Amino acid sequence: MSTLDHLNLNERTLVYFTSDQGAHLEEISSINGDIHGGWNGIYKGGKATNWEGGIRVPGIVRWTGVLPAGTHNDQPTSNMDIFPTVVNLAGLPVPSDRIIDGHNLMPLLQGNVLQSEHEFLFHYCNAYLNAVRWLPRQSDSIWKVFFFTPNFYPVNSNSCLHTHVCLCTKGYITHHDPPLLFDLSKDPSEEIPLTPETEPNFHLIMAVVRQAVANHTKTLSDVPNQLSLSNAFWKPWLQPCCSSLSELCVCDKDNSDANL
């Protein structure tokens, strides 16, 4: 921040400081086995889970003269939003040849809109759809549905110490039928799953979420094999300077530090 101010770049630079996950609860020393796991406050779970402790992280944003200072916004956004935000700021259109799951954050950050464009957020554990967050329009409720949850170890704990991180595969998870339902606006710690007896709209909420999942699934397509021979084969013309083959490109090593 000080460097941006010193170089008079603070009014031309969007700074976005955030994380992709909550604290790793199972972090263990490789030397003596001491547990150095982090802490996620009131939120359940941590790294590698889709409990709030695994995915709810703060974001700190600054752009002097463009974004209002000292404001707070609790709308759910995603790191997927970074790409369309940057593309928009560059004055370019987002690609139209694929589904872009993120949204431009600038209207929300500038206070021009009050609600995130993400009515639904789909939370995956590896390739498996684990949970869905639904923020209904014109509602204070934030519904979250879990199709399966990790098996904590020790039982009744908040982490997976036996595997050093919670896994998503058979034997390490419990599937739920019907899925678990939480209202994060009232139960951010995800302690009390709702039932048809405790939530009158239980079946309606499940129906809406299942339809959203069906619509979301239609947008998915297989990714080409990233480890195919053509992708894995070394391409010297794509190698950064300096090349090891007859100087395909030239670097100024003597001045490299000065140019940083």
PDB file of C-alpha atoms in Angstrom:
ATOM      1  CA  MET A   1       0.000   0.000   0.000  1.00  0.00           C
ATOM      2  CA  SER A   2       2.783   2.395   0.898  1.00  0.00           C
ATOM      3  CA  THR A   3       4.565   1.714  -2.387  1.00  0.00           C
ATOM      4  CA  LEU A   4       1.415   2.385  -4.407  1.00  0.00           C
ATOM      5  CA  ASP A   5       0.963   5.667  -2.544  1.00  0.00           C
ATOM      6  CA  HIS A   6       4.622   6.583  -3.026  1.00  0.00           C
ATOM      7  CA  LEU A   7       4.419   5.929  -6.774  1.00  0.00           C
ATOM      8  CA  ASN A   8       1.106   7.795  -7.054  1.00  0.00           C
ATOM      9  CA  LEU A   9      -0.593   4.658  -8.328  1.00  0.00           C
ATOM     10  CA  ASN A  10      -3.221   4.325  -5.601  1.00  0.00           C
ATOM     11  CA  GLU A  11      -5.920   5.993  -7.722  1.00  0.00           C
ATOM     12  CA  ARG A  12      -5.120   3.708 -10.649  1.00  0.00           C
ATOM     13  CA  THR A  13      -4.870   0.393  -8.798  1.00  0.00           C
ATOM     14  CA  LEU A  14      -7.556  -1.966  -7.534  1.00  0.00           C
ATOM     15  CA  VAL A  15      -6.207  -3.981  -4.592  1.00  0.00           C
ATOM     16  CA  TYR A  16      -8.109  -7.120  -3.639  1.00  0.00           C
ATOM     17  CA  PHE A  17      -6.736  -9.112  -0.691  1.00  0.00           C
ATOM     18  CA  THR A  18      -8.491 -12.389   0.076  1.00  0.00           C
ATOM     19  CA  SER A  19      -8.021 -16.143   0.407  1.00  0.00           C
ATOM     20  CA  ASP A  20      -9.306 -19.244  -1.321  1.00  0.00           C
ATOM     21  CA  GLN A  21     -10.060 -21.192   1.880  1.00  0.00           C
ATOM     22  CA  GLY A  22     -10.372 -21.047   5.630  1.00  0.00           C
ATOM     23  CA  ALA A  23      -7.711 -22.116   8.101  1.00  0.00           C
ATOM     24  CA  HIS A  24      -6.188 -25.594   7.821  1.00  0.00           C
ATOM     25  CA  LEU A  25      -7.275 -27.229  11.081  1.00  0.00           C
ATOM     26  CA  GLU A  26      -5.184 -30.363  10.592  1.00  0.00           C
ATOM     27  CA  GLU A  27      -1.819 -28.686  10.001  1.00  0.00           C
ATOM     28  CA  ILE A  28       0.713 -30.920  11.795  1.00  0.00           C
ATOM     29  CA  SER A  29       4.451 -30.452  12.284  1.00  0.00           C
ATOM     30  CA  SER A  30       6.488 -32.961  10.273  1.00  0.00           C
ATOM     31  CA  ILE A  31       9.163 -32.913  12.965  1.00  0.00           C
ATOM     32  CA  ASN A  32       7.435 -33.725  16.232  1.00  0.00           C
ATOM     33  CA  GLY A  33       3.773 -34.125  15.271  1.00  0.00           C
ATOM     34  CA  ASP A  34       2.562 -30.970  17.004  1.00  0.00           C
ATOM     35  CA  ILE A  35      -0.774 -29.716  15.728  1.00  0.00           C
ATOM     36  CA  HIS A  36      -0.567 -26.149  14.470  1.00  0.00           C
ATOM     37  CA  GLY A  37      -4.038 -25.949  12.915  1.00  0.00           C
ATOM     38  CA  GLY A  38      -5.699 -22.571  12.485  1.00  0.00           C
ATOM     39  CA  TRP A  39      -8.955 -21.235  13.893  1.00  0.00           C
ATOM     40  CA  ASN A  40     -12.122 -20.272  12.036  1.00  0.00           C
ATOM     41  CA  GLY A  41     -14.062 -18.650  14.851  1.00  0.00           C
ATOM     42  CA  ILE A  42     -17.703 -19.662  15.082  1.00  0.00           C
ATOM     43  CA  TYR A  43     -17.618 -21.401  11.713  1.00  0.00           C
ATOM     44  CA  LYS A  44     -17.528 -25.170  11.357  1.00  0.00           C
ATOM     45  CA  GLY A  45     -14.796 -27.010   9.451  1.00  0.00           C
ATOM     46  CA  GLY A  46     -11.783 -25.667   7.621  1.00  0.00           C
ATOM     47  CA  LYS A  47      -9.624 -26.179   4.563  1.00  0.00           C
ATOM     48  CA  ALA A  48     -10.947 -28.779   2.092  1.00  0.00           C
ATOM     49  CA  THR A  49     -14.508 -28.639   3.456  1.00  0.00           C
ATOM     50  CA  ASN A  50     -17.523 -26.676   2.316  1.00  0.00           C
ATOM     51  CA  TRP A  51     -18.632 -25.904   5.833  1.00  0.00           C
ATOM     52  CA  GLU A  52     -18.489 -22.147   6.401  1.00  0.00           C
ATOM     53  CA  GLY A  53     -15.100 -22.487   8.100  1.00  0.00           C
ATOM     54  CA  GLY A  54     -13.709 -23.826   4.841  1.00  0.00           C
ATOM     55  CA  ILE A  55     -15.135 -21.326   2.391  1.00  0.00           C
ATOM     56  CA  ARG A  56     -16.177 -18.160   4.237  1.00  0.00           C
ATOM     57  CA  VAL A  57     -13.179 -15.843   4.038  1.00  0.00           C
ATOM     58  CA  PRO A  58     -12.814 -12.064   4.282  1.00  0.00           C
ATOM     59  CA  GLY A  59     -12.040  -9.858   1.327  1.00  0.00           C
ATOM     60  CA  ILE A  60     -10.346  -6.476   1.706  1.00  0.00           C
ATOM     61  CA  VAL A  61     -10.641  -4.138  -1.259  1.00  0.00           C
ATOM     62  CA  ARG A  62      -9.115  -0.714  -1.873  1.00  0.00           C
ATOM     63  CA  TRP A  63      -9.202   1.660  -4.813  1.00  0.00           C
ATOM     64  CA  THR A  64      -8.676   5.253  -3.764  1.00  0.00           C
ATOM     65  CA  GLY A  65     -11.155   7.646  -5.326  1.00  0.00           C
ATOM     66  CA  VAL A  66     -13.189   4.845  -6.918  1.00  0.00           C
ATOM     67  CA  LEU A  67     -14.430   2.675  -4.059  1.00  0.00           C
ATOM     68  CA  PRO A  68     -15.972   4.221  -0.925  1.00  0.00           C
ATOM     69  CA  ALA A  69     -13.703   3.759   2.094  1.00  0.00           C
ATOM     70  CA  GLY A  70     -14.765   2.351   5.440  1.00  0.00           C
ATOM     71  CA  THR A  71     -17.734   0.378   4.128  1.00  0.00           C
ATOM     72  CA  HIS A  72     -18.729  -3.217   4.818  1.00  0.00           C
ATOM     73  CA  ASN A  73     -20.608  -5.666   2.619  1.00  0.00           C
ATOM     74  CA  ASP A  74     -21.700  -9.142   3.692  1.00  0.00           C
ATOM     75  CA  GLN A  75     -23.008 -10.319   0.323  1.00  0.00           C
ATOM     76  CA  PRO A  76     -21.583 -13.677  -0.820  1.00  0.00           C
ATOM     77  CA  THR A  77     -19.155 -13.404  -3.712  1.00  0.00           C
ATOM     78  CA  SER A  78     -16.587 -15.774  -5.183  1.00  0.00           C
ATOM     79  CA  ASN A  79     -13.010 -15.783  -6.386  1.00  0.00           C
ATOM     80  CA  MET A  80     -14.592 -16.664  -9.742  1.00  0.00           C
ATOM     81  CA  ASP A  81     -15.693 -13.022  -9.807  1.00  0.00           C
ATOM     82  CA  ILE A  82     -12.119 -11.754 -10.126  1.00  0.00           C
ATOM     83  CA  PHE A  83     -11.853 -12.700 -13.805  1.00  0.00           C
ATOM     84  CA  PRO A  84     -14.958 -10.886 -15.131  1.00  0.00           C
ATOM     85  CA  THR A  85     -14.169  -7.916 -12.871  1.00  0.00           C
ATOM     86  CA  VAL A  86     -10.669  -7.522 -14.322  1.00  0.00           C
ATOM     87  CA  VAL A  87     -11.937  -8.036 -17.883  1.00  0.00           C
ATOM     88  CA  ASN A  88     -14.565  -5.363 -17.335  1.00  0.00           C
ATOM     89  CA  LEU A  89     -12.009  -2.907 -15.935  1.00  0.00           C
ATOM     90  CA  ALA A  90      -9.852  -3.533 -19.006  1.00  0.00           C
ATOM     91  CA  GLY A  91     -12.770  -2.452 -21.180  1.00  0.00           C
ATOM     92  CA  LEU A  92     -13.157  -5.857 -22.773  1.00  0.00           C
ATOM     93  CA  PRO A  93     -16.102  -8.257 -23.064  1.00  0.00           C
ATOM     94  CA  VAL A  94     -15.987 -11.559 -21.215  1.00  0.00           C
ATOM     95  CA  PRO A  95     -15.594 -14.571 -23.540  1.00  0.00           C
ATOM     96  CA  SER A  96     -18.862 -15.653 -25.104  1.00  0.00           C
ATOM     97  CA  ASP A  97     -17.709 -19.129 -26.177  1.00  0.00           C
ATOM     98  CA  ARG A  98     -18.169 -20.633 -22.686  1.00  0.00           C
ATOM     99  CA  ILE A  99     -20.189 -20.253 -19.517  1.00  0.00           C
ATOM    100  CA  ILE A 100     -18.605 -17.727 -17.153  1.00  0.00           C
ATOM    101  CA  ASP A 101     -19.716 -18.444 -13.586  1.00  0.00           C
ATOM    102  CA  GLY A 102     -18.332 -15.231 -12.087  1.00  0.00           C
ATOM    103  CA  HIS A 103     -19.813 -11.730 -12.086  1.00  0.00           C
ATOM    104  CA  ASN A 104     -18.361  -8.244 -12.279  1.00  0.00           C
ATOM    105  CA  LEU A 105     -17.902  -7.039  -8.685  1.00  0.00           C
ATOM    106  CA  MET A 106     -17.657  -3.319  -9.397  1.00  0.00           C
ATOM    107  CA  PRO A 107     -21.395  -2.471  -9.108  1.00  0.00           C
ATOM    108  CA  LEU A 108     -21.486  -4.186  -5.697  1.00  0.00           C
ATOM    109  CA  LEU A 109     -18.209  -2.646  -4.509  1.00  0.00           C
ATOM    110  CA  GLN A 110     -19.249   0.852  -5.570  1.00  0.00           C
ATOM    111  CA  GLY A 111     -22.624   0.530  -3.889  1.00  0.00           C
ATOM    112  CA  ASN A 112     -24.626   0.782  -7.106  1.00  0.00           C
ATOM    113  CA  VAL A 113     -26.365  -2.502  -6.261  1.00  0.00           C
ATOM    114  CA  LEU A 114     -27.059  -3.938  -2.830  1.00  0.00           C
ATOM    115  CA  GLN A 115     -27.244  -7.635  -3.604  1.00  0.00           C
ATOM    116  CA  SER A 116     -24.765 -10.051  -5.166  1.00  0.00           C
ATOM    117  CA  GLU A 117     -25.616 -11.384  -8.603  1.00  0.00           C
ATOM    118  CA  HIS A 118     -24.995 -14.877  -7.228  1.00  0.00           C
ATOM    119  CA  GLU A 119     -28.458 -16.144  -6.389  1.00  0.00           C
ATOM    120  CA  PHE A 120     -26.873 -19.608  -6.226  1.00  0.00           C
ATOM    121  CA  LEU A 121     -23.323 -20.682  -5.432  1.00  0.00           C
ATOM    122  CA  PHE A 122     -22.301 -24.288  -6.085  1.00  0.00           C
ATOM    123  CA  HIS A 123     -19.677 -25.652  -3.712  1.00  0.00           C
ATOM    124  CA  TYR A 124     -17.620 -28.596  -4.945  1.00  0.00           C
ATOM    125  CA  CYS A 125     -15.401 -31.070  -3.152  1.00  0.00           C
ATOM    126  CA  ASN A 126     -13.028 -32.115  -5.913  1.00  0.00           C
ATOM    127  CA  ALA A 127     -15.326 -33.142  -8.784  1.00  0.00           C
ATOM    128  CA  TYR A 128     -18.341 -33.775  -6.549  1.00  0.00           C
ATOM    129  CA  LEU A 129     -21.100 -31.231  -5.983  1.00  0.00           C
ATOM    130  CA  ASN A 130     -21.110 -31.018  -2.202  1.00  0.00           C
ATOM    131  CA  ALA A 131     -23.344 -28.084  -1.269  1.00  0.00           C
ATOM    132  CA  VAL A 132     -25.481 -25.311  -2.740  1.00  0.00           C
ATOM    133  CA  ARG A 133     -26.014 -21.828  -1.300  1.00  0.00           C
ATOM    134  CA  TRP A 134     -29.238 -20.038  -2.209  1.00  0.00           C
ATOM    135  CA  LEU A 135     -29.729 -16.340  -1.579  1.00  0.00           C
ATOM    136  CA  PRO A 136     -33.349 -15.685  -2.592  1.00  0.00           C
ATOM    137  CA  ARG A 137     -34.091 -12.268  -4.019  1.00  0.00           C
ATOM    138  CA  GLN A 138     -35.884  -9.933  -1.615  1.00  0.00           C
ATOM    139  CA  SER A 139     -35.162 -12.227   1.345  1.00  0.00           C
ATOM    140  CA  ASP A 140     -32.980 -12.103   4.440  1.00  0.00           C
ATOM    141  CA  SER A 141     -32.515 -15.882   4.525  1.00  0.00           C
ATOM    142  CA  ILE A 142     -29.425 -17.606   3.149  1.00  0.00           C
ATOM    143  CA  TRP A 143     -30.180 -21.275   2.586  1.00  0.00           C
ATOM    144  CA  LYS A 144     -27.438 -23.859   2.327  1.00  0.00           C
ATOM    145  CA  VAL A 145     -28.002 -27.481   1.317  1.00  0.00           C
ATOM    146  CA  PHE A 146     -25.477 -30.289   1.869  1.00  0.00           C
ATOM    147  CA  PHE A 147     -25.687 -33.486  -0.166  1.00  0.00           C
ATOM    148  CA  PHE A 148     -22.867 -35.066   1.821  1.00  0.00           C
ATOM    149  CA  THR A 149     -20.572 -34.046   4.663  1.00  0.00           C
ATOM    150  CA  PRO A 150     -17.078 -35.172   5.750  1.00  0.00           C
ATOM    151  CA  ASN A 151     -16.706 -37.577   8.640  1.00  0.00           C
ATOM    152  CA  PHE A 152     -14.793 -35.710  11.310  1.00  0.00           C
ATOM    153  CA  TYR A 153     -12.200 -37.587  13.332  1.00  0.00           C
ATOM    154  CA  PRO A 154     -12.170 -37.849  16.274  1.00  0.00           C
ATOM    155  CA  VAL A 155     -15.950 -38.177  16.236  1.00  0.00           C
ATOM    156  CA  ASN A 156     -17.722 -35.006  17.378  1.00  0.00           C
ATOM    157  CA  SER A 157     -14.618 -32.951  16.635  1.00  0.00           C
ATOM    158  CA  ASN A 158     -14.290 -30.234  13.993  1.00  0.00           C
ATOM    159  CA  SER A 159     -11.543 -31.692  11.781  1.00  0.00           C
ATOM    160  CA  CYS A 160     -10.159 -34.819  10.110  1.00  0.00           C
ATOM    161  CA  LEU A 161      -6.941 -35.481  11.991  1.00  0.00           C
ATOM    162  CA  HIS A 162      -6.634 -39.092  10.767  1.00  0.00           C
ATOM    163  CA  THR A 163      -6.142 -38.007   7.134  1.00  0.00           C
ATOM    164  CA  HIS A 164      -4.623 -34.522   7.806  1.00  0.00           C
ATOM    165  CA  VAL A 165      -7.354 -33.023   5.615  1.00  0.00           C
ATOM    166  CA  CYS A 166     -11.002 -33.955   5.051  1.00  0.00           C
ATOM    167  CA  LEU A 167     -11.487 -36.141   1.962  1.00  0.00           C
ATOM    168  CA  CYS A 168     -14.414 -36.379  -0.453  1.00  0.00           C
ATOM    169  CA  THR A 169     -14.378 -40.063  -1.329  1.00  0.00           C
ATOM    170  CA  LYS A 170     -16.292 -43.123  -0.147  1.00  0.00           C
ATOM    171  CA  GLY A 171     -15.518 -44.104   3.413  1.00  0.00           C
ATOM    172  CA  TYR A 172     -14.704 -40.538   4.442  1.00  0.00           C
ATOM    173  CA  ILE A 173     -18.100 -38.904   3.877  1.00  0.00           C
ATOM    174  CA  THR A 174     -21.748 -39.381   4.807  1.00  0.00           C
ATOM    175  CA  HIS A 175     -24.465 -38.886   2.190  1.00  0.00           C
ATOM    176  CA  HIS A 176     -27.720 -37.319   3.315  1.00  0.00           C
ATOM    177  CA  ASP A 177     -31.194 -38.146   2.013  1.00  0.00           C
ATOM    178  CA  PRO A 178     -32.884 -35.779   2.334  1.00  0.00           C
ATOM    179  CA  PRO A 179     -29.973 -33.335   2.160  1.00  0.00           C
ATOM    180  CA  LEU A 180     -29.071 -31.260   5.192  1.00  0.00           C
ATOM    181  CA  LEU A 181     -30.574 -27.771   5.190  1.00  0.00           C
ATOM    182  CA  PHE A 182     -29.319 -24.743   7.135  1.00  0.00           C
ATOM    183  CA  ASP A 183     -30.430 -21.114   7.300  1.00  0.00           C
ATOM    184  CA  LEU A 184     -27.084 -19.315   7.558  1.00  0.00           C
ATOM    185  CA  SER A 185     -28.772 -16.028   8.430  1.00  0.00           C
ATOM    186  CA  LYS A 186     -29.904 -17.598  11.720  1.00  0.00           C
ATOM    187  CA  ASP A 187     -27.407 -20.432  12.144  1.00  0.00           C
ATOM    188  CA  PRO A 188     -24.028 -19.360  10.678  1.00  0.00           C
ATOM    189  CA  SER A 189     -22.277 -22.106  12.676  1.00  0.00           C
ATOM    190  CA  GLU A 190     -24.331 -24.776  10.846  1.00  0.00           C
ATOM    191  CA  GLU A 191     -25.192 -26.521  14.080  1.00  0.00           C
ATOM    192  CA  ILE A 192     -28.894 -27.369  13.646  1.00  0.00           C
ATOM    193  CA  PRO A 193     -30.092 -28.942  10.370  1.00  0.00           C
ATOM    194  CA  LEU A 194     -33.648 -27.944   9.524  1.00  0.00           C
ATOM    195  CA  THR A 195     -36.360 -30.518   8.870  1.00  0.00           C
ATOM    196  CA  PRO A 196     -39.886 -30.457   7.401  1.00  0.00           C
ATOM    197  CA  GLU A 197     -41.089 -30.179  10.981  1.00  0.00           C
ATOM    198  CA  THR A 198     -38.917 -27.168  11.873  1.00  0.00           C
ATOM    199  CA  GLU A 199     -38.989 -25.383   8.489  1.00  0.00           C
ATOM    200  CA  PRO A 200     -42.409 -25.086   6.786  1.00  0.00           C
ATOM    201  CA  ASN A 201     -40.812 -24.363   3.400  1.00  0.00           C
ATOM    202  CA  PHE A 202     -38.388 -27.298   3.578  1.00  0.00           C
ATOM    203  CA  HIS A 203     -39.713 -29.148   0.522  1.00  0.00           C
ATOM    204  CA  LEU A 204     -40.109 -25.944  -1.509  1.00  0.00           C
ATOM    205  CA  ILE A 205     -36.507 -24.948  -0.766  1.00  0.00           C
ATOM    206  CA  MET A 206     -35.269 -28.402  -1.754  1.00  0.00           C
ATOM    207  CA  ALA A 207     -37.247 -28.279  -5.003  1.00  0.00           C
ATOM    208  CA  VAL A 208     -35.803 -24.874  -5.930  1.00  0.00           C
ATOM    209  CA  VAL A 209     -32.240 -26.001  -5.143  1.00  0.00           C
ATOM    210  CA  ARG A 210     -32.615 -29.245  -7.103  1.00  0.00           C
ATOM    211  CA  GLN A 211     -33.864 -27.300 -10.128  1.00  0.00           C
ATOM    212  CA  ALA A 212     -30.920 -24.922  -9.805  1.00  0.00           C
ATOM    213  CA  VAL A 213     -28.564 -27.918  -9.715  1.00  0.00           C
ATOM    214  CA  ALA A 214     -30.201 -29.343 -12.840  1.00  0.00           C
ATOM    215  CA  ASN A 215     -29.793 -26.011 -14.655  1.00  0.00           C
ATOM    216  CA  HIS A 216     -26.196 -25.722 -13.456  1.00  0.00           C
ATOM    217  CA  THR A 217     -25.354 -29.252 -14.569  1.00  0.00           C
ATOM    218  CA  LYS A 218     -26.511 -28.458 -18.104  1.00  0.00           C
ATOM    219  CA  THR A 219     -23.799 -25.791 -18.347  1.00  0.00           C
ATOM    220  CA  LEU A 220     -20.983 -28.232 -17.586  1.00  0.00           C
ATOM    221  CA  SER A 221     -18.877 -29.922 -20.233  1.00  0.00           C
ATOM    222  CA  ASP A 222     -15.798 -32.116 -20.201  1.00  0.00           C
ATOM    223  CA  VAL A 223     -12.469 -30.349 -20.113  1.00  0.00           C
ATOM    224  CA  PRO A 224      -9.963 -31.504 -22.771  1.00  0.00           C
ATOM    225  CA  ASN A 225      -7.210 -33.725 -21.410  1.00  0.00           C
ATOM    226  CA  GLN A 226      -4.648 -31.324 -19.960  1.00  0.00           C
ATOM    227  CA  LEU A 227      -2.049 -34.107 -19.789  1.00  0.00           C
ATOM    228  CA  SER A 228      -2.307 -35.197 -23.412  1.00  0.00           C
ATOM    229  CA  LEU A 229       0.947 -35.644 -25.329  1.00  0.00           C
ATOM    230  CA  SER A 230       0.448 -32.397 -27.232  1.00  0.00           C
ATOM    231  CA  ASN A 231      -0.160 -30.478 -24.014  1.00  0.00           C
ATOM    232  CA  ALA A 232       2.656 -32.120 -22.061  1.00  0.00           C
ATOM    233  CA  PHE A 233       5.279 -31.856 -24.814  1.00  0.00           C
ATOM    234  CA  TRP A 234       7.854 -29.150 -24.204  1.00  0.00           C
ATOM    235  CA  LYS A 235       7.308 -26.065 -26.379  1.00  0.00           C
ATOM    236  CA  PRO A 236      10.476 -23.960 -26.304  1.00  0.00           C
ATOM    237  CA  TRP A 237       8.748 -21.052 -28.063  1.00  0.00           C
ATOM    238  CA  LEU A 238       6.500 -20.713 -25.001  1.00  0.00           C
ATOM    239  CA  GLN A 239       9.363 -20.784 -22.510  1.00  0.00           C
ATOM    240  CA  PRO A 240      10.036 -17.516 -20.687  1.00  0.00           C
ATOM    241  CA  CYS A 241      13.344 -15.775 -21.234  1.00  0.00           C
ATOM    242  CA  CYS A 242      16.056 -16.832 -21.136  1.00  0.00           C
ATOM    243  CA  SER A 243      15.865 -19.867 -23.390  1.00  0.00           C
ATOM    244  CA  SER A 244      18.352 -22.656 -23.202  1.00  0.00           C
ATOM    245  CA  LEU A 245      18.242 -23.242 -26.966  1.00  0.00           C
ATOM    246  CA  SER A 246      20.412 -20.792 -28.854  1.00  0.00           C
ATOM    247  CA  GLU A 247      18.797 -17.770 -27.238  1.00  0.00           C
ATOM    248  CA  LEU A 248      15.297 -18.027 -28.691  1.00  0.00           C
ATOM    249  CA  CYS A 249      14.730 -14.837 -26.758  1.00  0.00           C
ATOM    250  CA  VAL A 250      17.127 -12.452 -25.055  1.00  0.00           C
ATOM    251  CA  CYS A 251      17.146 -11.278 -21.432  1.00  0.00           C
ATOM    252  CA  ASP A 252      18.938  -8.373 -19.846  1.00  0.00           C
ATOM    253  CA  LYS A 253      20.143 -10.241 -16.759  1.00  0.00           C
ATOM    254  CA  ASP A 254      22.311  -7.393 -15.537  1.00  0.00           C
ATOM    255  CA  ASN A 255      19.362  -5.022 -15.239  1.00  0.00           C
ATOM    256  CA  SER A 256      16.677  -7.541 -14.285  1.00  0.00           C
ATOM    257  CA  ASP A 257      16.552  -6.436 -10.652  1.00  0.00           C
ATOM    258  CA  ALA A 258      16.428  -2.765 -11.544  1.00  0.00           C
ATOM    259  CA  ASN A 259      13.481  -3.362 -13.857  1.00  0.00           C
ATOM    260  CA  LEU A 260      11.299  -4.999 -11.196  1.00  0.00           C
TER     261      LEU A 260
END
